CSV table of C-alpha atoms and ligand atoms in Angstrom, one decimal:
chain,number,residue,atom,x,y,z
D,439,UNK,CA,0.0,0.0,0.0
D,440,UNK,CA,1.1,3.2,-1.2
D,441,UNK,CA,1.6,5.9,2.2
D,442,UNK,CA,-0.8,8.3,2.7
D,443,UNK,CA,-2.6,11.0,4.8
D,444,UNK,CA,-5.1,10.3,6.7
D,445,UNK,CA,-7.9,12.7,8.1
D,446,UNK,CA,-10.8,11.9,10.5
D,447,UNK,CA,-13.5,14.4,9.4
D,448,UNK,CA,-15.7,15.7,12.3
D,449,UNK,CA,-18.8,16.9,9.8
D,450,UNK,CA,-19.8,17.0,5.6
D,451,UNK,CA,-18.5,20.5,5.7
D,452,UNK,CA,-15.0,19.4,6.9
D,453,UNK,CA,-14.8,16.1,4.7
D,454,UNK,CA,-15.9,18.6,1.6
D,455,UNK,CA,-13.2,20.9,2.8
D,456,UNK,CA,-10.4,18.5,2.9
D,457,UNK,CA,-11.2,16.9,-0.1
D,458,UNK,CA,-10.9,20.5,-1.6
D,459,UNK,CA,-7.3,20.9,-0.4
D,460,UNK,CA,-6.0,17.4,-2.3
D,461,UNK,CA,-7.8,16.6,-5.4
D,462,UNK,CA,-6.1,13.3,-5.1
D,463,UNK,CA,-8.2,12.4,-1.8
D,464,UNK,CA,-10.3,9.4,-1.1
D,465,UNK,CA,-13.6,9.8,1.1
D,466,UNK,CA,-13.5,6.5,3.2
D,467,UNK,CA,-16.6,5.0,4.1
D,468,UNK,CA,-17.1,1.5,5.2
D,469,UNK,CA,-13.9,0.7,3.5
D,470,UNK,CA,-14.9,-2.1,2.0
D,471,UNK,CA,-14.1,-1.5,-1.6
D,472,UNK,CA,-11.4,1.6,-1.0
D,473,UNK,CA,-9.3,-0.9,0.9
D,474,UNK,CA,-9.0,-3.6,-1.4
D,475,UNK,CA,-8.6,-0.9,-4.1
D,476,UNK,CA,-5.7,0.2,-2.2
D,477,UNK,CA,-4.0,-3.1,-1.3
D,478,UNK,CA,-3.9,-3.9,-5.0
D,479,UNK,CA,-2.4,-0.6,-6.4
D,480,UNK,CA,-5.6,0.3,-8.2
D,481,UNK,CA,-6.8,3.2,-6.2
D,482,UNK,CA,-3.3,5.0,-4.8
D,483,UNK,CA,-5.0,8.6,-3.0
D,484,UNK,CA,-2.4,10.9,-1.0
D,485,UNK,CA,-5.1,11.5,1.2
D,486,UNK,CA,-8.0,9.5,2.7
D,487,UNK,CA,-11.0,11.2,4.6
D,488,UNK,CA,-12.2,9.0,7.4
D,489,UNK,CA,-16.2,9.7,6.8
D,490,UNK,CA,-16.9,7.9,10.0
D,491,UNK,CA,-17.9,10.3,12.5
D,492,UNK,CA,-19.8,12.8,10.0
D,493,UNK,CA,-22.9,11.4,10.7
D,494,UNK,CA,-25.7,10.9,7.7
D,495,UNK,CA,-26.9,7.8,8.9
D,496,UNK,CA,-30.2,8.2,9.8
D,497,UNK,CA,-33.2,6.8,8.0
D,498,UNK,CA,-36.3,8.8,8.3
D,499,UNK,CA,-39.7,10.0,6.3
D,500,UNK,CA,-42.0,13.0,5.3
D,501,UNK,CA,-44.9,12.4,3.5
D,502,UNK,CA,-44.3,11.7,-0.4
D,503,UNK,CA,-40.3,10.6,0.5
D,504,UNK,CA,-38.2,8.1,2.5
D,505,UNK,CA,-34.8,9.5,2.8
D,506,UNK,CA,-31.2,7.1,3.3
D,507,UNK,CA,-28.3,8.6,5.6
D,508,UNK,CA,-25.5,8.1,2.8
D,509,UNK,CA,-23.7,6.5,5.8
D,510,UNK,CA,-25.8,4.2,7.3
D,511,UNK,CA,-24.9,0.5,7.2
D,512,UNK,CA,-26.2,-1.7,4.4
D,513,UNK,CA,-27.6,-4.0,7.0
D,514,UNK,CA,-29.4,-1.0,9.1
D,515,UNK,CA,-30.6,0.3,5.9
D,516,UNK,CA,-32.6,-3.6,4.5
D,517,UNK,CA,-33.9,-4.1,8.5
D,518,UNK,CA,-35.1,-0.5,9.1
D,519,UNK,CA,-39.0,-0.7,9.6
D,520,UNK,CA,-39.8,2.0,6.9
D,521,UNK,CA,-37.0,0.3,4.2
D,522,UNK,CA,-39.5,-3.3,5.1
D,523,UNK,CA,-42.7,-1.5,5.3
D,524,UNK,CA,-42.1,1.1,2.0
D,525,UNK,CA,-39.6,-0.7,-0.6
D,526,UNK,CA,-39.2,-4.7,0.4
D,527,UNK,CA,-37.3,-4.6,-2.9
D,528,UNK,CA,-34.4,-3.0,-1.7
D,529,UNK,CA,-34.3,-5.0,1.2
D,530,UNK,CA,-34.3,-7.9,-0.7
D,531,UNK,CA,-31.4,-6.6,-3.3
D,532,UNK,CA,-29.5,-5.4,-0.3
D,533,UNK,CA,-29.5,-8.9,1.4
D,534,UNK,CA,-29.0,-10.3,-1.9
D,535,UNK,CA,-25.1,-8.5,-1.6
D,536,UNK,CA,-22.1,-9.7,-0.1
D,537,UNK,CA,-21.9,-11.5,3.4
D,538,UNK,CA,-23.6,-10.2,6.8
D,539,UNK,CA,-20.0,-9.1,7.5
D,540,UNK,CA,-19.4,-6.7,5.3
D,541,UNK,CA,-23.0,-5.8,4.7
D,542,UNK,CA,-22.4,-4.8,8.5
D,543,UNK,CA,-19.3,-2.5,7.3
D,544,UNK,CA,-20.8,-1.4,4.1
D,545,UNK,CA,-22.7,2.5,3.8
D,546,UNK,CA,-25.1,3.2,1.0
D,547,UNK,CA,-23.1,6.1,-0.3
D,548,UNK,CA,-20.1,3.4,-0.8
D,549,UNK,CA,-22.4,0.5,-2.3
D,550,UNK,CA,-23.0,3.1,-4.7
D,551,UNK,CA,-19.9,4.0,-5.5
D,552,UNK,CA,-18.1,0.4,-5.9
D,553,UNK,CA,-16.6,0.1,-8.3
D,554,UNK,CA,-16.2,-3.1,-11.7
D,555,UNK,CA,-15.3,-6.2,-10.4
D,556,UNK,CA,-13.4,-7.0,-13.6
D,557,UNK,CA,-10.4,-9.0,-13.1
D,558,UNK,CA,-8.4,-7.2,-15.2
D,559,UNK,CA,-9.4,-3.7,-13.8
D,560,UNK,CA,-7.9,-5.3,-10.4
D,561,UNK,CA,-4.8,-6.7,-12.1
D,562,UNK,CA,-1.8,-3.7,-12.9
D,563,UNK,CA,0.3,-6.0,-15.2
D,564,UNK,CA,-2.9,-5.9,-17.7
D,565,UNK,CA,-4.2,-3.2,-20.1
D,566,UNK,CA,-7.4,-1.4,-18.2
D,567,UNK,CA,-8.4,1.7,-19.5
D,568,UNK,CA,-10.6,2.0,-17.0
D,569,UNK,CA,-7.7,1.8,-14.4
D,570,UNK,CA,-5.3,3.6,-16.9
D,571,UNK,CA,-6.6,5.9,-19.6
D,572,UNK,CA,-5.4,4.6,-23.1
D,573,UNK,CA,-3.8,1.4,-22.1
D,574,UNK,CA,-6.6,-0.8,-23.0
D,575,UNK,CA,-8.9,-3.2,-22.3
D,576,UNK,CA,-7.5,-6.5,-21.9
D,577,UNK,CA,-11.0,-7.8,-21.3
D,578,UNK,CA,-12.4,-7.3,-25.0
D,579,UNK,CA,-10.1,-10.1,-26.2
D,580,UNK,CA,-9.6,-11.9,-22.8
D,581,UNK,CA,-12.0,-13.8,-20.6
D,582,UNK,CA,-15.3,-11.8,-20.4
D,583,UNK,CA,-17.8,-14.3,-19.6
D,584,UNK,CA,-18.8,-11.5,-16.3
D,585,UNK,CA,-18.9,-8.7,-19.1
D,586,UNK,CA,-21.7,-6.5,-20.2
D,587,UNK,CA,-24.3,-7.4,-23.3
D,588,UNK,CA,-25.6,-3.8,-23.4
D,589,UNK,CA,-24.2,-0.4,-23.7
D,590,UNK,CA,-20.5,-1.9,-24.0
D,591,UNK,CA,-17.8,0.5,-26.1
D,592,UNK,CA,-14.7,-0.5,-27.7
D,593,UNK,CA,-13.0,1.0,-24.7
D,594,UNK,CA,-14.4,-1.2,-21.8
D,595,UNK,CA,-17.2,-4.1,-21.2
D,596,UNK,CA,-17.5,-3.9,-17.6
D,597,UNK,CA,-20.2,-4.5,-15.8
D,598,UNK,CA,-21.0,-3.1,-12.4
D,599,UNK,CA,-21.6,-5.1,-9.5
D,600,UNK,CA,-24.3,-3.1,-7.1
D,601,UNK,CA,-27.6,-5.1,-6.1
D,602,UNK,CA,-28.6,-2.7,-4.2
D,603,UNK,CA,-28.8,-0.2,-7.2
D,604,UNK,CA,-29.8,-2.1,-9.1
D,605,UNK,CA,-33.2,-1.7,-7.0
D,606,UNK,CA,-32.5,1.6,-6.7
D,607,UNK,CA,-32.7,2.1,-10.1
D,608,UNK,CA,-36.0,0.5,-10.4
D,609,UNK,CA,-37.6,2.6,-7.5
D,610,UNK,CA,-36.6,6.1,-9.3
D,611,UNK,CA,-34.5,7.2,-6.4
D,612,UNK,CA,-33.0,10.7,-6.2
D,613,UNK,CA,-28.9,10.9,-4.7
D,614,UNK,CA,-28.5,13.9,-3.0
D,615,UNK,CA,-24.6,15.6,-3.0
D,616,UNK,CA,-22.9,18.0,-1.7
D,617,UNK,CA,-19.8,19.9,-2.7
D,618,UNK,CA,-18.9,23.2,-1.6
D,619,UNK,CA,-21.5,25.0,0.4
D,620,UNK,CA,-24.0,23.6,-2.6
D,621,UNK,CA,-26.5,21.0,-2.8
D,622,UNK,CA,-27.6,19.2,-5.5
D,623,UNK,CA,-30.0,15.9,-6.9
D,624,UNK,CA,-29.4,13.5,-9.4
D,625,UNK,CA,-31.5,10.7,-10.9
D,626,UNK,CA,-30.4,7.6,-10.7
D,627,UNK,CA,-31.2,6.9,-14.3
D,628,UNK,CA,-28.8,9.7,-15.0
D,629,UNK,CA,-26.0,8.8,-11.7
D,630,UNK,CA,-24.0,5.7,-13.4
D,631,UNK,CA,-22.4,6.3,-16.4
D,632,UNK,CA,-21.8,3.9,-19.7
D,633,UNK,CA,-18.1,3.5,-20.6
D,634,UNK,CA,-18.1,5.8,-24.2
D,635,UNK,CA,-14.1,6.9,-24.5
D,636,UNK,CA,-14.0,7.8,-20.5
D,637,UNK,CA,-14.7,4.2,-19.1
D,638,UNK,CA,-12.7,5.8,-16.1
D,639,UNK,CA,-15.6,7.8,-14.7
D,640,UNK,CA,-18.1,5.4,-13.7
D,641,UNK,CA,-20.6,8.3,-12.4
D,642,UNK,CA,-21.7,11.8,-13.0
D,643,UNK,CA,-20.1,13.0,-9.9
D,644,UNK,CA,-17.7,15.5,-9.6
D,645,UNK,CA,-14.5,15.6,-7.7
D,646,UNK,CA,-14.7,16.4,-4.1
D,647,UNK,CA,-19.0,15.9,-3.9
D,648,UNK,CA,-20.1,13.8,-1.3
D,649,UNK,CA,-23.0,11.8,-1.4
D,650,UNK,CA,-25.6,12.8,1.7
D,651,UNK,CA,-28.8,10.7,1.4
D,652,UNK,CA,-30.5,8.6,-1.2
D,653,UNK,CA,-34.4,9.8,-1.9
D,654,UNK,CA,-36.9,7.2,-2.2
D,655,UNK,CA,-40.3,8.4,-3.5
D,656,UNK,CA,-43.5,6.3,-1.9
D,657,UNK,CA,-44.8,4.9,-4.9
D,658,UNK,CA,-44.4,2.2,-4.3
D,659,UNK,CA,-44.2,-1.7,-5.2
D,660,UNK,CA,-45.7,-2.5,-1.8
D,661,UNK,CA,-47.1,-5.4,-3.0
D,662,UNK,CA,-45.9,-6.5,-6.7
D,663,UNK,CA,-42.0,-7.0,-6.8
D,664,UNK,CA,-39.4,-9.1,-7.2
D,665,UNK,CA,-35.8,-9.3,-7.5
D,666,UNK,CA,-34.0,-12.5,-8.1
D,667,UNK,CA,-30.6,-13.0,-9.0
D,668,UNK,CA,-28.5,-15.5,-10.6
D,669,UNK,CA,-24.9,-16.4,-9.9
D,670,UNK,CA,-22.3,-18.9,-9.5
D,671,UNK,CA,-22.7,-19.3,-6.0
D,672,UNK,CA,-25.6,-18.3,-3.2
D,673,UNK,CA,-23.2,-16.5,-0.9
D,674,UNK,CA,-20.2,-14.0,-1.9
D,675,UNK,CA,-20.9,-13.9,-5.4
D,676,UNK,CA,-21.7,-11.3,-7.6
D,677,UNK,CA,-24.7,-11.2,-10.0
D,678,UNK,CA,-24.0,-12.7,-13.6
D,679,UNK,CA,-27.3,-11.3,-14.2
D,680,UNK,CA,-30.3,-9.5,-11.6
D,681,UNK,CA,-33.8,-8.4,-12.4
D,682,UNK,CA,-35.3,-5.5,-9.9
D,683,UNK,CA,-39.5,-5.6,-10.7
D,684,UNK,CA,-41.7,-3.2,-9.3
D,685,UNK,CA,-45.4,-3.8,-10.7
D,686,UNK,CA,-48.5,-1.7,-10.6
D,687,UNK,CA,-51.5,-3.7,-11.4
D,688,UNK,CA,-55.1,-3.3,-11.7
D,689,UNK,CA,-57.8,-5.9,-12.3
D,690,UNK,CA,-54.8,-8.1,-13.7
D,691,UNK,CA,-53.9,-5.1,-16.2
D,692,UNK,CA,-50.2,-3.6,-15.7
D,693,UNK,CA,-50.5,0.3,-15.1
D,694,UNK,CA,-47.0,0.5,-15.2
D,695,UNK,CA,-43.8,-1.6,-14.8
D,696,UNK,CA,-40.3,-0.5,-13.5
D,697,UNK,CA,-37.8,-2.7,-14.5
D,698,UNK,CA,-33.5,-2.8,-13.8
D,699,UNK,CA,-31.4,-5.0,-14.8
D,700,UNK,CA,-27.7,-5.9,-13.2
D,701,UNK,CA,-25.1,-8.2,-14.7
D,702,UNK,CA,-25.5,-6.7,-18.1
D,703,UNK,CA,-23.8,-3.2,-18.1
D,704,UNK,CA,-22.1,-0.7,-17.0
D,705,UNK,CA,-24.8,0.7,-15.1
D,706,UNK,CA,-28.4,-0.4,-14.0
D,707,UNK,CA,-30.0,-1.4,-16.6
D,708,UNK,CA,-33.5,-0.1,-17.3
D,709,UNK,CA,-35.4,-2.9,-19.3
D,710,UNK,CA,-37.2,0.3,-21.0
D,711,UNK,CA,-38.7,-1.7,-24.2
D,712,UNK,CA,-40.3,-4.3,-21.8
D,713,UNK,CA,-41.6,-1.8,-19.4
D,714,UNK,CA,-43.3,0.4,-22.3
D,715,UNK,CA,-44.8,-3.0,-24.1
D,716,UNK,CA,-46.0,-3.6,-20.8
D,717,UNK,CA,-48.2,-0.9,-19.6
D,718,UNK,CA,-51.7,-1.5,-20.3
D,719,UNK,CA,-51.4,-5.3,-21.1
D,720,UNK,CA,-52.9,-8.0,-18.9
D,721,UNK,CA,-50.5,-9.3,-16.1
D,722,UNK,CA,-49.8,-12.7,-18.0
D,723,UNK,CA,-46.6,-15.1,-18.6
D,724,UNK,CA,-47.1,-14.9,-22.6
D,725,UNK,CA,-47.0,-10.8,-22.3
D,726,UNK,CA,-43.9,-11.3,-19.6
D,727,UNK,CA,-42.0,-13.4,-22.2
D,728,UNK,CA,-42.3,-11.0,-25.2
D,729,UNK,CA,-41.3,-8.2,-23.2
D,730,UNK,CA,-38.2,-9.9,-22.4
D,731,UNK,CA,-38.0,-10.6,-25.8
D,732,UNK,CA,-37.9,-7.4,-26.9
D,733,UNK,CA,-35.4,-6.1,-23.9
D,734,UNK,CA,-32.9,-8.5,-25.0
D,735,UNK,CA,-33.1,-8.4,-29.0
D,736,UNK,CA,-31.0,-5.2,-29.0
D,737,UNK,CA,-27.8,-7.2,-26.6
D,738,UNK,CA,-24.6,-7.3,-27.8
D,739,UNK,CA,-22.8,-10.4,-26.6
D,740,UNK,CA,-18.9,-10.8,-26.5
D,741,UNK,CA,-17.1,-13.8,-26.8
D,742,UNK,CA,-17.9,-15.5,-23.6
D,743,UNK,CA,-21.0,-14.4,-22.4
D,744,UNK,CA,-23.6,-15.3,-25.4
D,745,UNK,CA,-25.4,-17.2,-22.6
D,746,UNK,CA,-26.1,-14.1,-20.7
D,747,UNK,CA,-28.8,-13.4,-23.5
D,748,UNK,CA,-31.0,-16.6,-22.7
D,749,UNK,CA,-30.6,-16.0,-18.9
D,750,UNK,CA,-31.6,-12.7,-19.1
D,751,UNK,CA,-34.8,-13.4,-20.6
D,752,UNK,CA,-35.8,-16.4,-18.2
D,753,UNK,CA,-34.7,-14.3,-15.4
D,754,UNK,CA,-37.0,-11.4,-16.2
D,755,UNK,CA,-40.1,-13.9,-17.1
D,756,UNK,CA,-39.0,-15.3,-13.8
D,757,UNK,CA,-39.1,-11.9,-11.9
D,758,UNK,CA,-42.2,-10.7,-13.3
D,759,UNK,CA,-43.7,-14.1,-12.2
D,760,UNK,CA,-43.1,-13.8,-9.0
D,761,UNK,CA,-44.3,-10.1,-8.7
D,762,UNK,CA,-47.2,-10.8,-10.5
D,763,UNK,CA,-47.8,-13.4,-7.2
D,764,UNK,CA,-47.2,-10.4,-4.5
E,182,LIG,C1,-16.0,-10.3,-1.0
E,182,LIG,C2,-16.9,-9.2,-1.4
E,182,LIG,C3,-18.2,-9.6,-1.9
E,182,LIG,C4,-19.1,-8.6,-2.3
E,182,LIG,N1,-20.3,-9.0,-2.9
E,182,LIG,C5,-21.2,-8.1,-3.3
E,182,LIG,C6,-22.4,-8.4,-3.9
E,182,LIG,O1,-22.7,-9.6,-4.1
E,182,LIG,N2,-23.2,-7.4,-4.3
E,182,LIG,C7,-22.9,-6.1,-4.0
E,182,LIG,O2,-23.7,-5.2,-4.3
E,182,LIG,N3,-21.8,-5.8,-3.4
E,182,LIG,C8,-20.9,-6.7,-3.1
E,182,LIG,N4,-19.7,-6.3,-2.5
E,182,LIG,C9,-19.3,-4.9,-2.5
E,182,LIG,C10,-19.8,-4.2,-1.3
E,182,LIG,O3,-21.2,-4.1,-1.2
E,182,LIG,C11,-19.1,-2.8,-1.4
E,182,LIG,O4,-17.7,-3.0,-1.2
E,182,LIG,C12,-19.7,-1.8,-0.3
E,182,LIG,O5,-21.0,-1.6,-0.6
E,182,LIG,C13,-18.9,-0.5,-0.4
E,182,LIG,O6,-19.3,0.3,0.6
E,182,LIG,P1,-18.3,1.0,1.6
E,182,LIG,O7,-19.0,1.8,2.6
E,182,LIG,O8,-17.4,-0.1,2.3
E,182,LIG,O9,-17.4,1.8,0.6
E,182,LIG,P2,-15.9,2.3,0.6
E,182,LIG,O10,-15.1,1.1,0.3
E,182,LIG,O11,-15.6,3.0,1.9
E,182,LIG,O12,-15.9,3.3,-0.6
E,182,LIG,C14,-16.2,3.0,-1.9
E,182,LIG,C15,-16.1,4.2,-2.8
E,182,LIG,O13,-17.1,5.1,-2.5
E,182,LIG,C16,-16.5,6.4,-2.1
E,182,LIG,N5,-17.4,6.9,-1.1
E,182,LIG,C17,-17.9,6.2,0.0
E,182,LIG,N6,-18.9,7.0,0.6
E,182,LIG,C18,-19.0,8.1,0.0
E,182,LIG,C19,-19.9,9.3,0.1
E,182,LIG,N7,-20.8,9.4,1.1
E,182,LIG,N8,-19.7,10.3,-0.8
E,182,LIG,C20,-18.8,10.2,-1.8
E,182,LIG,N9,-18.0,9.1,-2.0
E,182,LIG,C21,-18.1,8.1,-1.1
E,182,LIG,C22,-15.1,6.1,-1.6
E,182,LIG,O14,-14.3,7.2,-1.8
E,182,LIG,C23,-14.8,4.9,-2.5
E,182,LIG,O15,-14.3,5.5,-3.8
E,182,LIG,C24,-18.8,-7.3,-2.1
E,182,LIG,C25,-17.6,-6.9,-1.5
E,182,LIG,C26,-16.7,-7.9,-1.1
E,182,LIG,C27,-15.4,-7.5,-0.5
E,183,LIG,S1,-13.6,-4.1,-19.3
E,183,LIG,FE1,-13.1,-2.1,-18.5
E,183,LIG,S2,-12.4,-2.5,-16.5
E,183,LIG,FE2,-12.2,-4.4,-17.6
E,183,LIG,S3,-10.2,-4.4,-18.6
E,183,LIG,FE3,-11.6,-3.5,-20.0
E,183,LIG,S4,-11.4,-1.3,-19.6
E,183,LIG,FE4,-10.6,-2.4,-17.8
């Protein structure tokens, strides 16, 4: 591990602050991804920002909007009585992450902000561009059965690995930031970025903004959703491919869907094509199936993950399905 500074922030205002003075600081939250970044040469900050005692945990409502501390727990966050009674989804994708141990460790604002899990961005002897702008990306030609079907460039296939945003992304939540004295919102949809020629920024953030709470609206999937996800193993594994479902349904006919997908790309993945065939159709397996159908007729496979197509689609008939149940 490369030396650095390190700096125990007592509030936002102070973490902003420092971060301001070294524009190659790290905020550190649960450490969970930051350290292991560290270890392997991949992330090498002069300073890190201890975010522990700032606060920004607390999980609390007002009428229309359930808001996230950015640095409460992963496991506070999925057994919090208003994260069960409001959005069961996310509880579920948040469970469906990691181990209890570092679910434990883990904040929000961080599960956010992990980063690929592609072998080769971890690896310094390889090409990443990702890691290193303009080396590369070893992965296009290399093993890239984990890689992305969608959204891909010729510059990275990564995928990223959040389950909980993946729900996140289905539930239209709102990240609130804070730089500088300013305050600011952005949509998920709009939060995580596809590679294009800068696969190095995975998010619309800019250097130095912390993360302060993640708004839910109450719309909100009380009663139809789903997520399931599929991977090599049940425990410490990440997805190969997820499905977040959030249905509304009257008299069997689908108001609206809200559909992410993880696994696939470099971001959530909004099934958009599935959830526009769906609205106004009747709730039924023959309608789930073409609207996976037509979500998965635009993928772009690589060389190892042609499968991903055919698990993709079962996976969203299989999510719908078991929404569609409540
Ligand atoms: C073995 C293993 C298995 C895992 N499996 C899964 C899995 O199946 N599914 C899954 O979703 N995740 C999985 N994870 C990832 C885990 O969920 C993340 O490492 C964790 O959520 C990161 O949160 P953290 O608080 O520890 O972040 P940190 O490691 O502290 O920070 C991560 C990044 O976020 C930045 N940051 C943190 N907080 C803020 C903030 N408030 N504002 C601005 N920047 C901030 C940091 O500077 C850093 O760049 C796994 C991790 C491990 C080690
Ligand atoms: S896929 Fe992206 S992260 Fe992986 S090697 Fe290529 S550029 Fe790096």
């Amino acid at each position: 591990m490369n030396p650095f500074k390190f700096i125990s922030a007592t509030d936002s205002n102070a973490a902003i602050a420092a971060h301001h003075q070294n524009s190659r600081a790290a905020f550190l939250a649960g450490g969970t991804n930051l350290m292991d970044l560290m270890k392997e040469h991949v992330a090498l900050p002069e300073a890190v920002i201890d975010l522990g005692r700032i606060g920004l945990k607390e999980i609390k409502e007002t009428a229309k909007v359930v808001s996230l501390g950015a640095l409460a727990s992963n496991t506070f966050t999925a057994n919090h009585s208003l994260v069960r009674k409001y959005f069961p989804l996310l509880s579920k994708a948040i469970l469906a992450g990691a181990s209890a141990q570092i679910r434990n460790m883990a904040t929000n604002g961080g599960n956010l902000l992990q980063r690929t899990r592609c072998s080769y961005f971890y690896d310094i002897s390889m090409p990443c561009n990702k890691r290193k702008p303009g080396s590369g990306c070893a992965a296009m030609e290399g093993f890239n059965r984990m890689h992305a079907i969608f959204g891909w460039s010729d510059h990275c296939v990564a995928v990223y690995p959040s389950d909980m945003a993946i729900a996140l992304s289905a539930m239209d939540a709102r990240i609130k930031v804070s730089s500088d004295g300013s305050q600011r919102e952005i949509e998920m949809k709009d939060f995580h970025l596809l590679p294009g020629t800068h696969p190095e920024k995975d998010n619309s953030l800019s250097s130095g903004e912390l993360i302060t709470s993640i708004e839910l609206p109450k719309n909100s999937f009380g009663k139809h959703w789903a997520y399931v996800k599929v991977r090599d193993r049940n425990s410490y594994a990440f997805a190969l491919v997820s499905v977040a479902v959030g249905l509304q349904i009257n008299n069997n006919i689908i108001e609206s869907a809200k559909i992410a997908m993880g696994g696939v790309a470099h971001k959530p993945w909004r099934a958009l094509k599935a959830e526009a065939f769906l609205k106004g159709k009747s709730a039924t397996t023959a309608n789930f199936i073409k609207a996976a159908a037509m979500e998965m007729a635009a993928a772009k496979p690589l060389s190892h993950n042609q499968f991903k197509i055919e698990m993709s689609k079962k996976t969203l008939v299989s999510a719908m399905e078991v929404a569609l149940k409540g």
